[in-house]
Amino acid sequence: MSKITIMDHPLIKHKITYIRRKDTGSKDFRCMVSEIASLMCYEATRDLKLKEVEIETPMGKMMGKELSGKTLAIVPILRAGLGMVDGMLSMIPAAKVGHIGLYRDPETLEPVEYYCKLPADCDKREVFVVDPMLATGGSSVAAIQMLKDKGVKRIRFMCIIAAPEGVERMKKEHPDVDLYIGALDEGLNEHAYIVPGLGDAGDRIFGTK
Ligand code: PRP
Ligand code: URA
């Protein structure tokens, strides 16, 4: 059963409101998406396993805690997911980064795969799939299936804005994947865009419209 965490941190709420505004330009939009990703990463890594290690401070020996193994990977769904990578890496710099290229066919709304390059040892890593938008869920469900087909067993999904339709689909098709959501919106319009949402995340990050 998926664990669903909806962010309640005031900084995250504030920054999401900022990127929703139609007047926010690409430079600020990109910067805020990255900051939101790093704050969400902080929340989404709360339960990572730690191990005890003996270290020596300038004052003497002590037992400290560190992450048990450098076993994380970040996989953005291209294009818009790229906007979240730097923010994630600012929190977990040792993570490897894979890329999955998918776009949503505007007519059928089905995801079309065009790229997949993953760390060679991705099946041994805990993978954070990142995409700012979870709308119908088609893209994220397909991306997670691609990872599972490569043997990845531990997957978390992070998005900035989700529609209830996408959340339901993810829960049904990947009940083993925990979801970290910045804000849960009302639903989808007739073109399967999230309302109120923020428009087309990829276009807003890269200034393509
Ligand atoms: C957007 C978004 C998600 C997808 C969400 O990407 O970044 O990947 O749509 O919609 P879904 O949940 O209905 O699949 P898009 O297809 O616009 O591609 P882009 O990132 O290249 O702009
Ligand atoms: N993709 C986006 O970028 N925005 C939406 O609202 C839905 C899909």
GROMACS .gro file of C-alpha atoms and ligand atoms in nm:
model
  239
    1MET     CA    1   0.000   0.000   0.000
    2SER     CA    2   0.159   0.332  -0.108
    3LYS     CA    3   0.243   0.579   0.166
    4ILE     CA    4   0.133   0.924   0.051
    5THR     CA    5   0.296   1.231   0.200
    6ILE     CA    6   0.162   1.574   0.112
    7MET     CA    7   0.400   1.851   0.208
    8ASP     CA    8   0.288   2.085   0.483
    9HIS     CA    9   0.602   2.292   0.528
   10PRO     CA   10   0.528   2.667   0.496
   11LEU     CA   11   0.835   2.729   0.279
   12ILE     CA   12   0.721   2.466   0.031
   13LYS     CA   13   0.366   2.606   0.024
   14HIS     CA   14   0.499   2.959  -0.029
   15LYS     CA   15   0.727   2.858  -0.315
   16ILE     CA   16   0.458   2.650  -0.485
   17THR     CA   17   0.224   2.949  -0.480
   18TYR     CA   18   0.501   3.154  -0.642
   19ILE     CA   19   0.549   2.912  -0.933
   20ARG     CA   20   0.174   2.880  -0.990
   21ARG     CA   21   0.146   3.252  -1.073
   22LYS     CA   22   0.116   3.301  -1.448
   23ASP     CA   23   0.348   3.605  -1.433
   24THR     CA   24   0.642   3.411  -1.288
   25GLY     CA   25   0.907   3.398  -1.560
   26SER     CA   26   1.131   3.104  -1.654
   27LYS     CA   27   1.434   3.217  -1.453
   28ASP     CA   28   1.241   3.245  -1.125
   29PHE     CA   29   1.034   2.937  -1.209
   30ARG     CA   30   1.347   2.723  -1.257
   31CYS     CA   31   1.508   2.857  -0.943
   32MET     CA   32   1.198   2.789  -0.731
   33VAL     CA   33   1.142   2.440  -0.874
   34SER     CA   34   1.497   2.357  -0.771
   35GLU     CA   35   1.447   2.499  -0.421
   36ILE     CA   36   1.116   2.312  -0.378
   37ALA     CA   37   1.289   1.991  -0.486
   38SER     CA   38   1.558   2.031  -0.223
   39LEU     CA   39   1.304   2.100   0.052
   40MET     CA   40   1.094   1.804  -0.060
   41CYS     CA   41   1.404   1.587  -0.071
   42TYR     CA   42   1.466   1.672   0.294
   43GLU     CA   43   1.114   1.549   0.380
   44ALA     CA   44   1.130   1.244   0.153
   45THR     CA   45   1.457   1.118   0.302
   46ARG     CA   46   1.344   1.129   0.666
   47ASP     CA   47   1.338   0.751   0.702
   48LEU     CA   48   1.664   0.664   0.526
   49LYS     CA   49   1.863   0.403   0.713
   50LEU     CA   50   2.165   0.512   0.916
   51LYS     CA   51   2.458   0.315   1.050
   52GLU     CA   52   2.688   0.383   1.344
   53VAL     CA   53   3.045   0.479   1.261
   54GLU     CA   54   3.337   0.555   1.483
   55ILE     CA   55   3.497   0.891   1.399
   56GLU     CA   56   3.752   1.115   1.558
   57THR     CA   57   3.679   1.480   1.620
   58PRO     CA   58   3.963   1.721   1.716
   59MET     CA   59   3.858   1.642   2.075
   60GLY     CA   60   3.853   1.265   2.062
   61LYS     CA   61   3.667   0.955   1.941
   62MET     CA   62   3.290   0.927   1.920
   63MET     CA   63   3.024   0.715   1.755
   64GLY     CA   64   2.846   0.910   1.481
   65LYS     CA   65   2.576   0.816   1.230
   66GLU     CA   66   2.596   0.818   0.854
   67LEU     CA   67   2.379   0.693   0.569
   68SER     CA   68   2.420   0.318   0.539
   69GLY     CA   69   2.581   0.289   0.197
   70LYS     CA   70   2.580   0.535  -0.091
   71THR     CA   71   2.285   0.367  -0.250
   72LEU     CA   72   2.061   0.639  -0.386
   73ALA     CA   73   1.974   0.740  -0.740
   74ILE     CA   74   1.765   1.021  -0.884
   75VAL     CA   75   1.575   0.962  -1.205
   76PRO     CA   76   1.405   1.265  -1.360
   77ILE     CA   77   1.137   1.213  -1.623
   78LEU     CA   78   1.246   1.436  -1.913
   79ARG     CA   79   1.202   1.714  -1.971
   80ALA     CA   80   1.039   1.879  -1.674
   81GLY     CA   81   1.191   1.643  -1.417
   82LEU     CA   82   1.534   1.786  -1.502
   83GLY     CA   83   1.432   2.100  -1.315
   84MET     CA   84   1.430   1.904  -0.988
   85VAL     CA   85   1.769   1.732  -1.019
   86ASP     CA   86   2.002   2.005  -0.889
   87GLY     CA   87   1.782   2.065  -0.586
   88MET     CA   88   1.785   1.695  -0.505
   89LEU     CA   89   2.163   1.674  -0.555
   90SER     CA   90   2.213   1.967  -0.319
   91MET     CA   91   2.077   1.740  -0.043
   92ILE     CA   92   2.213   1.402  -0.158
   93PRO     CA   93   2.524   1.484  -0.362
   94ALA     CA   94   2.648   1.124  -0.374
   95ALA     CA   95   2.337   1.005  -0.560
   96LYS     CA   96   2.377   0.879  -0.917
   97VAL     CA   97   2.147   1.028  -1.181
   98GLY     CA   98   1.960   0.834  -1.451
   99HIS     CA   99   1.729   0.978  -1.716
  100ILE     CA  100   1.402   0.858  -1.861
  101GLY     CA  101   1.265   1.046  -2.162
  102LEU     CA  102   0.888   1.035  -2.201
  103TYR     CA  103   0.641   1.279  -2.349
  104ARG     CA  104   0.268   1.270  -2.331
  105ASP     CA  105   0.106   1.239  -2.673
  106PRO     CA  106  -0.135   1.536  -2.683
  107GLU     CA  107  -0.404   1.333  -2.867
  108THR     CA  108  -0.397   0.996  -2.693
  109LEU     CA  109  -0.242   1.125  -2.364
  110GLU     CA  110  -0.035   0.805  -2.368
  111PRO     CA  111   0.335   0.836  -2.270
  112VAL     CA  112   0.583   0.794  -2.556
  113GLU     CA  113   0.931   0.672  -2.458
  114TYR     CA  114   1.231   0.830  -2.631
  115TYR     CA  115   1.527   0.785  -2.393
  116CYS     CA  116   1.645   0.569  -2.107
  117LYS     CA  117   1.990   0.580  -1.949
  118LEU     CA  118   2.024   0.451  -1.595
  119PRO     CA  119   2.317   0.390  -1.358
  120ALA     CA  120   2.462   0.043  -1.425
  121ASP     CA  121   2.393  -0.061  -1.066
  122CYS     CA  122   2.045   0.095  -1.046
  123ASP     CA  123   1.892  -0.236  -0.938
  124LYS     CA  124   2.093  -0.207  -0.613
  125ARG     CA  125   1.993   0.153  -0.544
  126GLU     CA  126   1.694   0.320  -0.390
  127VAL     CA  127   1.555   0.536  -0.670
  128PHE     CA  128   1.378   0.872  -0.642
  129VAL     CA  129   1.177   0.934  -0.959
  130VAL     CA  130   1.112   1.307  -0.998
  131ASP     CA  131   0.868   1.497  -1.217
  132PRO     CA  132   0.698   1.824  -1.121
  133MET     CA  133   0.357   1.709  -1.251
  134LEU     CA  134   0.147   1.398  -1.185
  135ALA     CA  135  -0.162   1.447  -1.403
  136THR     CA  136  -0.324   1.132  -1.548
  137GLY     CA  137  -0.033   0.934  -1.408
  138GLY     CA  138   0.048   0.782  -1.749
  139SER     CA  139   0.409   0.912  -1.760
  140SER     CA  140   0.506   0.829  -1.404
  141VAL     CA  141   0.342   0.485  -1.411
  142ALA     CA  142   0.533   0.406  -1.733
  143ALA     CA  143   0.865   0.542  -1.598
  144ILE     CA  144   0.835   0.335  -1.281
  145GLN     CA  145   0.752   0.025  -1.487
  146MET     CA  146   1.069   0.086  -1.693
  147LEU     CA  147   1.271   0.092  -1.369
  148LYS     CA  148   1.106  -0.223  -1.237
  149ASP     CA  149   1.180  -0.396  -1.571
  150LYS     CA  150   1.549  -0.317  -1.505
  151GLY     CA  151   1.528  -0.482  -1.165
  152VAL     CA  152   1.488  -0.173  -0.942
  153LYS     CA  153   1.305  -0.274  -0.625
  154ARG     CA  154   1.297   0.034  -0.405
  155ILE     CA  155   1.132   0.334  -0.569
  156ARG     CA  156   0.990   0.662  -0.437
  157PHE     CA  157   0.810   0.916  -0.653
  158MET     CA  158   0.826   1.293  -0.595
  159CYS     CA  159   0.614   1.553  -0.770
  160ILE     CA  160   0.538   1.916  -0.698
  161ILE     CA  161   0.171   1.913  -0.804
  162ALA     CA  162  -0.056   1.611  -0.835
  163ALA     CA  163  -0.412   1.552  -0.952
  164PRO     CA  164  -0.622   1.299  -0.760
  165GLU     CA  165  -0.663   1.097  -1.083
  166GLY     CA  166  -0.286   1.046  -1.109
  167VAL     CA  167  -0.252   0.958  -0.743
  168GLU     CA  168  -0.525   0.693  -0.774
  169ARG     CA  169  -0.359   0.544  -1.082
  170MET     CA  170  -0.020   0.530  -0.914
  171LYS     CA  171  -0.168   0.368  -0.604
  172LYS     CA  172  -0.341   0.106  -0.818
  173GLU     CA  173  -0.052   0.025  -1.054
  174HIS     CA  174   0.245   0.068  -0.819
  175PRO     CA  175   0.117   0.016  -0.462
  176ASP     CA  176   0.474  -0.048  -0.347
  177VAL     CA  177   0.589   0.306  -0.441
  178ASP     CA  178   0.564   0.583  -0.182
  179LEU     CA  179   0.448   0.922  -0.311
  180TYR     CA  180   0.579   1.261  -0.198
  181ILE     CA  181   0.354   1.538  -0.323
  182GLY     CA  182   0.403   1.913  -0.291
  183ALA     CA  183   0.035   2.001  -0.337
  184LEU     CA  184  -0.272   1.795  -0.426
  185ASP     CA  185  -0.497   1.987  -0.667
  186GLU     CA  186  -0.864   1.963  -0.765
  187GLY     CA  187  -0.842   1.758  -1.084
  188LEU     CA  188  -0.784   1.764  -1.459
  189ASN     CA  189  -0.937   1.977  -1.734
  190GLU     CA  190  -1.055   1.845  -2.072
  191HIS     CA  191  -0.695   1.841  -2.202
  192ALA     CA  192  -0.576   1.652  -1.894
  193TYR     CA  193  -0.396   1.956  -1.752
  194ILE     CA  194  -0.402   1.992  -1.375
  195VAL     CA  195  -0.635   2.260  -1.238
  196PRO     CA  196  -0.553   2.500  -1.092
  197GLY     CA  197  -0.200   2.361  -1.145
  198LEU     CA  198   0.067   2.579  -1.300
  199GLY     CA  199   0.032   2.512  -1.673
  200ASP     CA  200   0.294   2.321  -1.870
  201ALA     CA  201   0.591   2.263  -1.639
  202GLY     CA  202   0.839   2.179  -1.917
  203ASP     CA  203   0.752   2.489  -2.118
  204ARG     CA  204   0.775   2.709  -1.810
  205ILE     CA  205   1.112   2.569  -1.701
  206PHE     CA  206   1.270   2.589  -2.044
  207GLY     CA  207   1.082   2.893  -2.180
  208THR     CA  208   0.956   2.704  -2.485
  209LYS     CA  209   0.618   2.876  -2.511
  210PRP     C1  210   0.447   1.651  -1.843
  210PRP     C2  211   0.496   1.633  -1.701
  210PRP     C3  212   0.480   1.485  -1.680
  210PRP     C4  213   0.355   1.455  -1.759
  210PRP     C5  214   0.240   1.445  -1.664
  210PRP     O1  215   0.544   1.618  -1.934
  210PRP     O2  216   0.627   1.679  -1.681
  210PRP     O3  217   0.589   1.409  -1.728
  210PRP     O4  218   0.334   1.565  -1.848
  210PRP     O5  219   0.126   1.405  -1.729
  210PRP     P1  220   0.061   1.260  -1.708
  210PRP     O6  221   0.061   1.234  -1.562
  210PRP     O7  222  -0.076   1.276  -1.765
  210PRP     O8  223   0.143   1.161  -1.785
  210PRP     P2  224   0.522   1.639  -2.092
  210PRP     O9  225   0.464   1.517  -2.154
  210PRP    O10  226   0.448   1.768  -2.115
  210PRP    O11  227   0.669   1.648  -2.147
  210PRP     P3  228   0.785   1.757  -2.119
  210PRP    O12  229   0.830   1.739  -1.977
  210PRP    O13  230   0.887   1.719  -2.218
  210PRP    O14  231   0.726   1.893  -2.144
  211URA     N1  232   0.187   1.829  -1.776
  211URA     C1  233   0.211   1.955  -1.733
  211URA     O1  234   0.320   2.008  -1.754
  211URA     N2  235   0.113   2.019  -1.669
  211URA     C2  236  -0.007   1.963  -1.645
  211URA     O2  237  -0.093   2.030  -1.584
  211URA     C3  238  -0.029   1.832  -1.690
  211URA     C4  239   0.070   1.767  -1.754
   0.00000   0.00000   0.00000
